[in-house]
């Protein structure tokens, strides 16, 4: 599209031999999702950041290798936990990461030549008005509005979280004088107020632009409805962030004691504005005294709006053409050889008995010893055919066919129209592995952290590769710089095999007394994750290995700890 070329020259002029900043192309995070699932998030960067003229011009390959070390008590092996079981417990989701903007970038006044989301919407609305949807479709307007909603929600939530974290660690500095402490407190409260004003300014500027345009032009009701949903969602994000920050401020005694009066006045002003704006727009206003139906209605409404906005980020996954047939070549070869044996055996048996004096029309032959021999011969041929088929599948499943992935899918992103664009593919492998065949870095990590006999535990090896076409993604004129891969792994089926989570323990104390108390009975599942990034254009390769320990018992997951730093320190 011609009207989004502001960035194009900067992109095309960048060279492959440009000095690469010392930043990672893969960012990862692993956490507990609920009582039975862990969640890993990988951000695969298409562009390092907006401050460096480094863009990748060819397909780039991201690879994640995970090693799960299960204790013997879980009884995890290839017979009790099949490949199908593993993939049933694995819930992957690949989507685009929402664009990140600063306050100045939202208004297009930063030094970067990035087109702000508000400016992009202005351009789209102008072209939609002039050309009546010829080059700018209704879907493009809706997608851009949803992208703004996702970016605004992340912008405000991240900054509110930082302020709350600072407040939780806020301490009185004894070395400062009373005057300096007052200045410090005033500066922090002023920065919080400035953040709220900036968040409101972005929200009102967006609504002013779209509302002005929609009041002067005729548009489909579906488009107006979508814009109203975006406005409502952004307001709820702002209101929730304001409430979180207010609670954190009032919980900090060092600030409250010094500026209680001004804080309360400021919060009353913000509360009145929220109430006035909610009534004006007819948004849901929730209070502690609200009835249960209103609370349930708001929870459902906000969840719906969040999922609705994030639809623009989701990527579709479809199997690659011919992959299913490719995966079946080995079983088909084994079945063909078994069928050939069955045909040859049946023909020889029939030929031998037919011309050896045996008559199938003679009842005495059928009921006598000869008949039993015929039945035995055909049964044995069938049994051997079945065994040949099974052995053939195992034999052909090795070598070349063993290298084939378990799943191979294409990644599709919605285009400007109803058609979709293929931007890459993803492949997955899983197998049980002996620790000695693992990379040296993984073996060192495992032996360093091990508290058990390594020969008794079982190791599951999971590999995932994603290859992305960065050029095709940029052609969609969407400001995405990363693809986010979210993987949730459910351990529920393994927890029931563990013993009770608490044990009774008797302790003989120093004074000779016996004390009875309970001790937690926990188990460890260690996880080693190796990341690899490769780009054939710049011959750039990045890799690193991280190590985590998952603590769990029969009732669920307890916590997860990053053990990588311990190895680095030693």
PDB file of C-alpha atoms in Angstrom, residues 313-542:
ATOM      1  CA  UNK A 313      -2.858 -10.943  16.896  1.00  0.00           C
ATOM      2  CA  UNK A 314      -3.733 -14.607  16.427  1.00  0.00           C
ATOM      3  CA  UNK A 315      -2.086 -16.629  13.677  1.00  0.00           C
ATOM      4  CA  UNK A 316      -3.694 -19.601  11.976  1.00  0.00           C
ATOM      5  CA  UNK A 317      -1.900 -22.943  11.837  1.00  0.00           C
ATOM      6  CA  UNK A 318      -2.614 -25.367   8.990  1.00  0.00           C
ATOM      7  CA  UNK A 319      -0.806 -28.643   8.111  1.00  0.00           C
ATOM      8  CA  UNK A 320       1.658 -28.351   5.263  1.00  0.00           C
ATOM      9  CA  UNK A 321       0.403 -29.951   2.021  1.00  0.00           C
ATOM     10  CA  UNK A 322       1.624 -33.515   1.606  1.00  0.00           C
ATOM     11  CA  UNK A 323       3.035 -33.765   5.138  1.00  0.00           C
ATOM     12  CA  UNK A 324       0.379 -36.248   6.293  1.00  0.00           C
ATOM     13  CA  UNK A 325       1.157 -38.483   3.318  1.00  0.00           C
ATOM     14  CA  UNK A 326       4.882 -38.081   3.983  1.00  0.00           C
ATOM     15  CA  UNK A 327       4.428 -39.260   7.557  1.00  0.00           C
ATOM     16  CA  UNK A 328       2.552 -42.347   6.316  1.00  0.00           C
ATOM     17  CA  UNK A 329       5.203 -43.503   3.826  1.00  0.00           C
ATOM     18  CA  UNK A 330       6.960 -45.764   6.357  1.00  0.00           C
ATOM     19  CA  UNK A 331       3.723 -47.481   7.551  1.00  0.00           C
ATOM     20  CA  UNK A 332       2.616 -47.813   3.933  1.00  0.00           C
ATOM     21  CA  UNK A 333       5.869 -49.518   2.947  1.00  0.00           C
ATOM     22  CA  UNK A 334       5.591 -51.890   5.889  1.00  0.00           C
ATOM     23  CA  UNK A 335       1.943 -52.633   5.040  1.00  0.00           C
ATOM     24  CA  UNK A 336       2.882 -53.241   1.390  1.00  0.00           C
ATOM     25  CA  UNK A 337       5.594 -55.749   2.269  1.00  0.00           C
ATOM     26  CA  UNK A 338       3.245 -57.510   4.696  1.00  0.00           C
ATOM     27  CA  UNK A 339       0.516 -57.656   2.027  1.00  0.00           C
ATOM     28  CA  UNK A 340       3.006 -59.062  -0.494  1.00  0.00           C
ATOM     29  CA  UNK A 341       3.998 -61.768   1.982  1.00  0.00           C
ATOM     30  CA  UNK A 342       0.359 -62.581   2.709  1.00  0.00           C
ATOM     31  CA  UNK A 343      -0.439 -62.904  -0.997  1.00  0.00           C
ATOM     32  CA  UNK A 344       2.612 -65.117  -1.671  1.00  0.00           C
ATOM     33  CA  UNK A 345       1.972 -67.304   1.405  1.00  0.00           C
ATOM     34  CA  UNK A 346      -1.732 -67.762   0.635  1.00  0.00           C
ATOM     35  CA  UNK A 347      -0.992 -68.553  -3.000  1.00  0.00           C
ATOM     36  CA  UNK A 348       1.649 -71.159  -2.080  1.00  0.00           C
ATOM     37  CA  UNK A 349      -0.587 -72.744   0.553  1.00  0.00           C
ATOM     38  CA  UNK A 350      -3.487 -72.906  -1.865  1.00  0.00           C
ATOM     39  CA  UNK A 351      -1.257 -74.234  -4.649  1.00  0.00           C
ATOM     40  CA  UNK A 352       0.351 -76.904  -2.428  1.00  0.00           C
ATOM     41  CA  UNK A 353      -2.919 -78.275  -1.132  1.00  0.00           C
ATOM     42  CA  UNK A 354      -4.819 -77.971  -4.411  1.00  0.00           C
ATOM     43  CA  UNK A 355      -2.255 -79.953  -6.386  1.00  0.00           C
ATOM     44  CA  UNK A 356      -1.112 -82.160  -3.542  1.00  0.00           C
ATOM     45  CA  UNK A 357      -4.250 -84.261  -3.522  1.00  0.00           C
ATOM     46  CA  UNK A 358      -6.282 -82.114  -1.114  1.00  0.00           C
ATOM     47  CA  UNK A 359      -9.828 -81.336  -2.214  1.00  0.00           C
ATOM     48  CA  UNK A 360     -11.654 -78.327  -0.752  1.00  0.00           C
ATOM     49  CA  UNK A 361     -14.963 -79.873  -1.882  1.00  0.00           C
ATOM     50  CA  UNK A 362     -14.414 -83.048   0.114  1.00  0.00           C
ATOM     51  CA  UNK A 363     -16.054 -82.806   3.523  1.00  0.00           C
ATOM     52  CA  UNK A 364     -13.811 -85.514   5.010  1.00  0.00           C
ATOM     53  CA  UNK A 365     -10.709 -83.532   4.111  1.00  0.00           C
ATOM     54  CA  UNK A 366     -12.093 -80.342   5.615  1.00  0.00           C
ATOM     55  CA  UNK A 367     -13.036 -82.019   8.915  1.00  0.00           C
ATOM     56  CA  UNK A 368      -9.969 -84.210   9.183  1.00  0.00           C
ATOM     57  CA  UNK A 369      -6.287 -83.671   9.889  1.00  0.00           C
ATOM     58  CA  UNK A 370      -5.739 -82.172   6.466  1.00  0.00           C
ATOM     59  CA  UNK A 371      -8.379 -79.529   7.149  1.00  0.00           C
ATOM     60  CA  UNK A 372      -6.722 -78.628  10.425  1.00  0.00           C
ATOM     61  CA  UNK A 373      -3.402 -78.269   8.634  1.00  0.00           C
ATOM     62  CA  UNK A 374      -5.003 -75.892   6.132  1.00  0.00           C
ATOM     63  CA  UNK A 375      -6.477 -73.761   8.918  1.00  0.00           C
ATOM     64  CA  UNK A 376      -3.142 -73.768  10.751  1.00  0.00           C
ATOM     65  CA  UNK A 377      -1.218 -72.773   7.597  1.00  0.00           C
ATOM     66  CA  UNK A 378      -3.520 -69.828   6.780  1.00  0.00           C
ATOM     67  CA  UNK A 379      -3.552 -68.677  10.431  1.00  0.00           C
ATOM     68  CA  UNK A 380       0.238 -68.818  10.646  1.00  0.00           C
ATOM     69  CA  UNK A 381       0.516 -66.835   7.405  1.00  0.00           C
ATOM     70  CA  UNK A 382      -1.813 -64.186   8.830  1.00  0.00           C
ATOM     71  CA  UNK A 383       0.160 -63.990  12.103  1.00  0.00           C
ATOM     72  CA  UNK A 384       3.439 -63.644  10.242  1.00  0.00           C
ATOM     73  CA  UNK A 385       1.910 -60.967   8.029  1.00  0.00           C
ATOM     74  CA  UNK A 386       0.916 -58.978  11.113  1.00  0.00           C
ATOM     75  CA  UNK A 387       4.391 -59.320  12.643  1.00  0.00           C
ATOM     76  CA  UNK A 388       6.084 -58.349   9.368  1.00  0.00           C
ATOM     77  CA  UNK A 389       3.918 -55.230   9.261  1.00  0.00           C
ATOM     78  CA  UNK A 390       4.812 -54.261  12.861  1.00  0.00           C
ATOM     79  CA  UNK A 391       8.532 -54.957  12.444  1.00  0.00           C
ATOM     80  CA  UNK A 392       8.525 -53.105   9.148  1.00  0.00           C
ATOM     81  CA  UNK A 393       6.987 -50.023  10.733  1.00  0.00           C
ATOM     82  CA  UNK A 394       9.651 -50.012  13.423  1.00  0.00           C
ATOM     83  CA  UNK A 395      12.426 -50.620  10.915  1.00  0.00           C
ATOM     84  CA  UNK A 396      11.310 -48.007   8.388  1.00  0.00           C
ATOM     85  CA  UNK A 397      10.534 -45.583  11.218  1.00  0.00           C
ATOM     86  CA  UNK A 398      14.274 -45.253  11.815  1.00  0.00           C
ATOM     87  CA  UNK A 399      16.867 -43.555   9.675  1.00  0.00           C
ATOM     88  CA  UNK A 400      15.441 -40.959   7.289  1.00  0.00           C
ATOM     89  CA  UNK A 401      11.833 -41.358   8.397  1.00  0.00           C
ATOM     90  CA  UNK A 402      12.829 -40.898  12.020  1.00  0.00           C
ATOM     91  CA  UNK A 403      14.055 -37.403  11.198  1.00  0.00           C
ATOM     92  CA  UNK A 404      10.613 -36.331  10.044  1.00  0.00           C
ATOM     93  CA  UNK A 405       8.809 -34.056  12.509  1.00  0.00           C
ATOM     94  CA  UNK A 406       5.721 -35.196  14.370  1.00  0.00           C
ATOM     95  CA  UNK A 407       3.886 -32.089  13.172  1.00  0.00           C
ATOM     96  CA  UNK A 408       4.623 -29.620  10.403  1.00  0.00           C
ATOM     97  CA  UNK A 409       2.294 -26.665   9.921  1.00  0.00           C
ATOM     98  CA  UNK A 410       2.251 -23.435   7.967  1.00  0.00           C
ATOM     99  CA  UNK A 411       1.711 -20.132   9.754  1.00  0.00           C
ATOM    100  CA  UNK A 412      -0.881 -17.831   8.204  1.00  0.00           C
ATOM    101  CA  UNK A 413      -1.527 -14.194   9.039  1.00  0.00           C
ATOM    102  CA  UNK A 414      -4.740 -12.400   7.960  1.00  0.00           C
ATOM    103  CA  UNK A 415      -4.072 -10.039   5.058  1.00  0.00           C
ATOM    104  CA  UNK A 416      -5.647  -6.675   4.332  1.00  0.00           C
ATOM    105  CA  UNK A 417      -8.545  -8.440   2.664  1.00  0.00           C
ATOM    106  CA  UNK A 418     -10.198 -11.723   3.504  1.00  0.00           C
ATOM    107  CA  UNK A 419      -7.282 -13.718   2.105  1.00  0.00           C
ATOM    108  CA  UNK A 420      -4.447 -14.967   4.328  1.00  0.00           C
ATOM    109  CA  UNK A 421      -0.689 -14.798   3.822  1.00  0.00           C
ATOM    110  CA  UNK A 422       1.760 -17.587   4.624  1.00  0.00           C
ATOM    111  CA  UNK A 423       4.612 -16.126   6.706  1.00  0.00           C
ATOM    112  CA  UNK A 424       6.463 -19.297   7.716  1.00  0.00           C
ATOM    113  CA  UNK A 425       6.101 -22.725   9.222  1.00  0.00           C
ATOM    114  CA  UNK A 426       6.520 -24.568  12.509  1.00  0.00           C
ATOM    115  CA  UNK A 427       7.738 -28.117  13.181  1.00  0.00           C
ATOM    116  CA  UNK A 428       7.703 -30.238  16.350  1.00  0.00           C
ATOM    117  CA  UNK A 429       9.473 -33.408  17.528  1.00  0.00           C
ATOM    118  CA  UNK A 430       9.210 -35.452  20.725  1.00  0.00           C
ATOM    119  CA  UNK A 431      10.987 -38.578  21.942  1.00  0.00           C
ATOM    120  CA  UNK A 432      12.424 -40.228  25.042  1.00  0.00           C
ATOM    121  CA  UNK A 433      16.136 -39.637  25.311  1.00  0.00           C
ATOM    122  CA  UNK A 434      19.103 -41.032  27.194  1.00  0.00           C
ATOM    123  CA  UNK A 435      20.932 -38.285  29.077  1.00  0.00           C
ATOM    124  CA  UNK A 436      24.298 -39.322  27.632  1.00  0.00           C
ATOM    125  CA  UNK A 437      23.109 -38.435  24.121  1.00  0.00           C
ATOM    126  CA  UNK A 438      22.132 -34.893  25.172  1.00  0.00           C
ATOM    127  CA  UNK A 439      24.396 -31.898  24.397  1.00  0.00           C
ATOM    128  CA  UNK A 440      27.297 -31.326  26.768  1.00  0.00           C
ATOM    129  CA  UNK A 441      25.820 -28.076  28.091  1.00  0.00           C
ATOM    130  CA  UNK A 442      22.616 -29.870  29.085  1.00  0.00           C
ATOM    131  CA  UNK A 443      24.504 -32.769  30.715  1.00  0.00           C
ATOM    132  CA  UNK A 444      26.599 -30.372  32.758  1.00  0.00           C
ATOM    133  CA  UNK A 445      23.524 -28.511  33.944  1.00  0.00           C
ATOM    134  CA  UNK A 446      21.748 -31.724  34.864  1.00  0.00           C
ATOM    135  CA  UNK A 447      24.656 -33.245  36.765  1.00  0.00           C
ATOM    136  CA  UNK A 448      25.299 -29.986  38.598  1.00  0.00           C
ATOM    137  CA  UNK A 449      21.723 -29.714  39.860  1.00  0.00           C
ATOM    138  CA  UNK A 450      20.946 -33.385  40.303  1.00  0.00           C
ATOM    139  CA  UNK A 451      19.947 -34.704  43.727  1.00  0.00           C
ATOM    140  CA  UNK A 452      18.997 -38.195  42.523  1.00  0.00           C
ATOM    141  CA  UNK A 453      20.481 -41.113  40.638  1.00  0.00           C
ATOM    142  CA  UNK A 454      20.389 -40.021  37.023  1.00  0.00           C
ATOM    143  CA  UNK A 455      20.022 -43.542  35.640  1.00  0.00           C
ATOM    144  CA  UNK A 456      16.609 -43.917  37.315  1.00  0.00           C
ATOM    145  CA  UNK A 457      14.934 -40.842  35.868  1.00  0.00           C
ATOM    146  CA  UNK A 458      13.454 -40.477  32.396  1.00  0.00           C
ATOM    147  CA  UNK A 459      14.166 -37.679  29.952  1.00  0.00           C
ATOM    148  CA  UNK A 460      11.703 -36.330  27.386  1.00  0.00           C
ATOM    149  CA  UNK A 461      13.227 -34.366  24.532  1.00  0.00           C
ATOM    150  CA  UNK A 462      10.996 -31.806  22.809  1.00  0.00           C
ATOM    151  CA  UNK A 463      12.151 -29.755  19.867  1.00  0.00           C
ATOM    152  CA  UNK A 464      10.346 -26.960  18.068  1.00  0.00           C
ATOM    153  CA  UNK A 465      11.529 -24.910  15.095  1.00  0.00           C
ATOM    154  CA  UNK A 466       9.864 -21.841  13.651  1.00  0.00           C
ATOM    155  CA  UNK A 467      11.007 -20.332  10.372  1.00  0.00           C
ATOM    156  CA  UNK A 468       9.623 -16.896   9.551  1.00  0.00           C
ATOM    157  CA  UNK A 469       9.623 -14.809   6.402  1.00  0.00           C
ATOM    158  CA  UNK A 470      10.186 -11.311   7.769  1.00  0.00           C
ATOM    159  CA  UNK A 471       9.619  -9.655   4.385  1.00  0.00           C
ATOM    160  CA  UNK A 472       6.137 -11.090   4.028  1.00  0.00           C
ATOM    161  CA  UNK A 473       5.245  -9.901   7.495  1.00  0.00           C
ATOM    162  CA  UNK A 474       6.413  -6.357   6.744  1.00  0.00           C
ATOM    163  CA  UNK A 475       4.379  -6.287   3.537  1.00  0.00           C
ATOM    164  CA  UNK A 476       1.206  -6.464   5.611  1.00  0.00           C
ATOM    165  CA  UNK A 477       1.897  -2.883   6.780  1.00  0.00           C
ATOM    166  CA  UNK A 478       1.401  -3.867  10.405  1.00  0.00           C
ATOM    167  CA  UNK A 479       3.844  -2.596  13.047  1.00  0.00           C
ATOM    168  CA  UNK A 480       4.735  -5.953  14.579  1.00  0.00           C
ATOM    169  CA  UNK A 481       8.331  -6.626  15.608  1.00  0.00           C
ATOM    170  CA  UNK A 482       7.960 -10.041  17.286  1.00  0.00           C
ATOM    171  CA  UNK A 483       6.127 -13.330  16.982  1.00  0.00           C
ATOM    172  CA  UNK A 484       5.049 -14.740  20.342  1.00  0.00           C
ATOM    173  CA  UNK A 485       4.971 -18.488  20.936  1.00  0.00           C
ATOM    174  CA  UNK A 486       3.017 -19.536  24.039  1.00  0.00           C
ATOM    175  CA  UNK A 487       3.231 -23.169  25.180  1.00  0.00           C
ATOM    176  CA  UNK A 488       1.278 -24.567  28.121  1.00  0.00           C
ATOM    177  CA  UNK A 489       2.218 -27.988  29.436  1.00  0.00           C
ATOM    178  CA  UNK A 490      -0.259 -29.839  31.660  1.00  0.00           C
ATOM    179  CA  UNK A 491       1.173 -32.203  34.300  1.00  0.00           C
ATOM    180  CA  UNK A 492      -2.163 -33.237  35.770  1.00  0.00           C
ATOM    181  CA  UNK A 493      -2.004 -36.868  34.637  1.00  0.00           C
ATOM    182  CA  UNK A 494       1.320 -37.355  36.471  1.00  0.00           C
ATOM    183  CA  UNK A 495       0.320 -35.861  39.830  1.00  0.00           C
ATOM    184  CA  UNK A 496      -1.963 -38.729  40.827  1.00  0.00           C
ATOM    185  CA  UNK A 497       1.035 -41.087  40.835  1.00  0.00           C
ATOM    186  CA  UNK A 498       2.694 -39.171  43.671  1.00  0.00           C
ATOM    187  CA  UNK A 499       2.265 -39.878  47.371  1.00  0.00           C
ATOM    188  CA  UNK A 500       0.458 -37.685  49.869  1.00  0.00           C
ATOM    189  CA  UNK A 501       1.847 -34.137  49.988  1.00  0.00           C
ATOM    190  CA  UNK A 502       2.501 -34.033  53.757  1.00  0.00           C
ATOM    191  CA  UNK A 503       4.388 -36.536  55.925  1.00  0.00           C
ATOM    192  CA  UNK A 504       4.293 -36.969  59.696  1.00  0.00           C
ATOM    193  CA  UNK A 505       7.783 -36.739  61.157  1.00  0.00           C
ATOM    194  CA  UNK A 506       9.182 -37.538  64.607  1.00  0.00           C
ATOM    195  CA  UNK A 507      12.263 -35.605  65.679  1.00  0.00           C
ATOM    196  CA  UNK A 508      14.582 -36.421  68.593  1.00  0.00           C
ATOM    197  CA  UNK A 509      15.619 -33.005  69.928  1.00  0.00           C
ATOM    198  CA  UNK A 510      18.893 -32.097  71.687  1.00  0.00           C
ATOM    199  CA  UNK A 511      17.258 -32.232  75.114  1.00  0.00           C
ATOM    200  CA  UNK A 512      16.056 -35.777  74.524  1.00  0.00           C
ATOM    201  CA  UNK A 513      12.420 -34.863  73.876  1.00  0.00           C
ATOM    202  CA  UNK A 514      10.472 -36.187  70.900  1.00  0.00           C
ATOM    203  CA  UNK A 515       8.572 -33.678  68.775  1.00  0.00           C
ATOM    204  CA  UNK A 516       6.026 -34.588  66.116  1.00  0.00           C
ATOM    205  CA  UNK A 517       5.450 -32.268  63.159  1.00  0.00           C
ATOM    206  CA  UNK A 518       4.584 -32.367  59.501  1.00  0.00           C
ATOM    207  CA  UNK A 519       6.996 -31.888  56.611  1.00  0.00           C
ATOM    208  CA  UNK A 520       6.134 -31.199  52.968  1.00  0.00           C
ATOM    209  CA  UNK A 521       6.761 -33.979  50.495  1.00  0.00           C
ATOM    210  CA  UNK A 522       7.725 -32.396  47.197  1.00  0.00           C
ATOM    211  CA  UNK A 523       9.123 -33.715  43.948  1.00  0.00           C
ATOM    212  CA  UNK A 524      11.220 -32.012  41.296  1.00  0.00           C
ATOM    213  CA  UNK A 525      10.800 -31.939  37.528  1.00  0.00           C
ATOM    214  CA  UNK A 526      13.880 -30.282  36.062  1.00  0.00           C
ATOM    215  CA  UNK A 527      13.672 -28.515  32.703  1.00  0.00           C
ATOM    216  CA  UNK A 528      16.630 -27.516  30.521  1.00  0.00           C
ATOM    217  CA  UNK A 529      15.789 -25.222  27.602  1.00  0.00           C
ATOM    218  CA  UNK A 530      18.241 -24.473  24.814  1.00  0.00           C
ATOM    219  CA  UNK A 531      17.475 -21.567  22.464  1.00  0.00           C
ATOM    220  CA  UNK A 532      18.997 -21.124  19.028  1.00  0.00           C
ATOM    221  CA  UNK A 533      18.598 -18.350  16.471  1.00  0.00           C
ATOM    222  CA  UNK A 534      20.032 -18.517  12.956  1.00  0.00           C
ATOM    223  CA  UNK A 535      19.871 -16.091  10.042  1.00  0.00           C
ATOM    224  CA  UNK A 536      21.420 -17.158   6.722  1.00  0.00           C
ATOM    225  CA  UNK A 537      21.618 -13.586   5.430  1.00  0.00           C
ATOM    226  CA  UNK A 538      23.948 -12.204   8.096  1.00  0.00           C
ATOM    227  CA  UNK A 539      25.426 -15.542   9.202  1.00  0.00           C
ATOM    228  CA  UNK A 540      24.256 -14.527  12.658  1.00  0.00           C
ATOM    229  CA  UNK A 541      23.793 -17.196  15.305  1.00  0.00           C
ATOM    230  CA  UNK A 542      22.724 -16.788  18.914  1.00  0.00           C
TER     231      UNK A 542
END
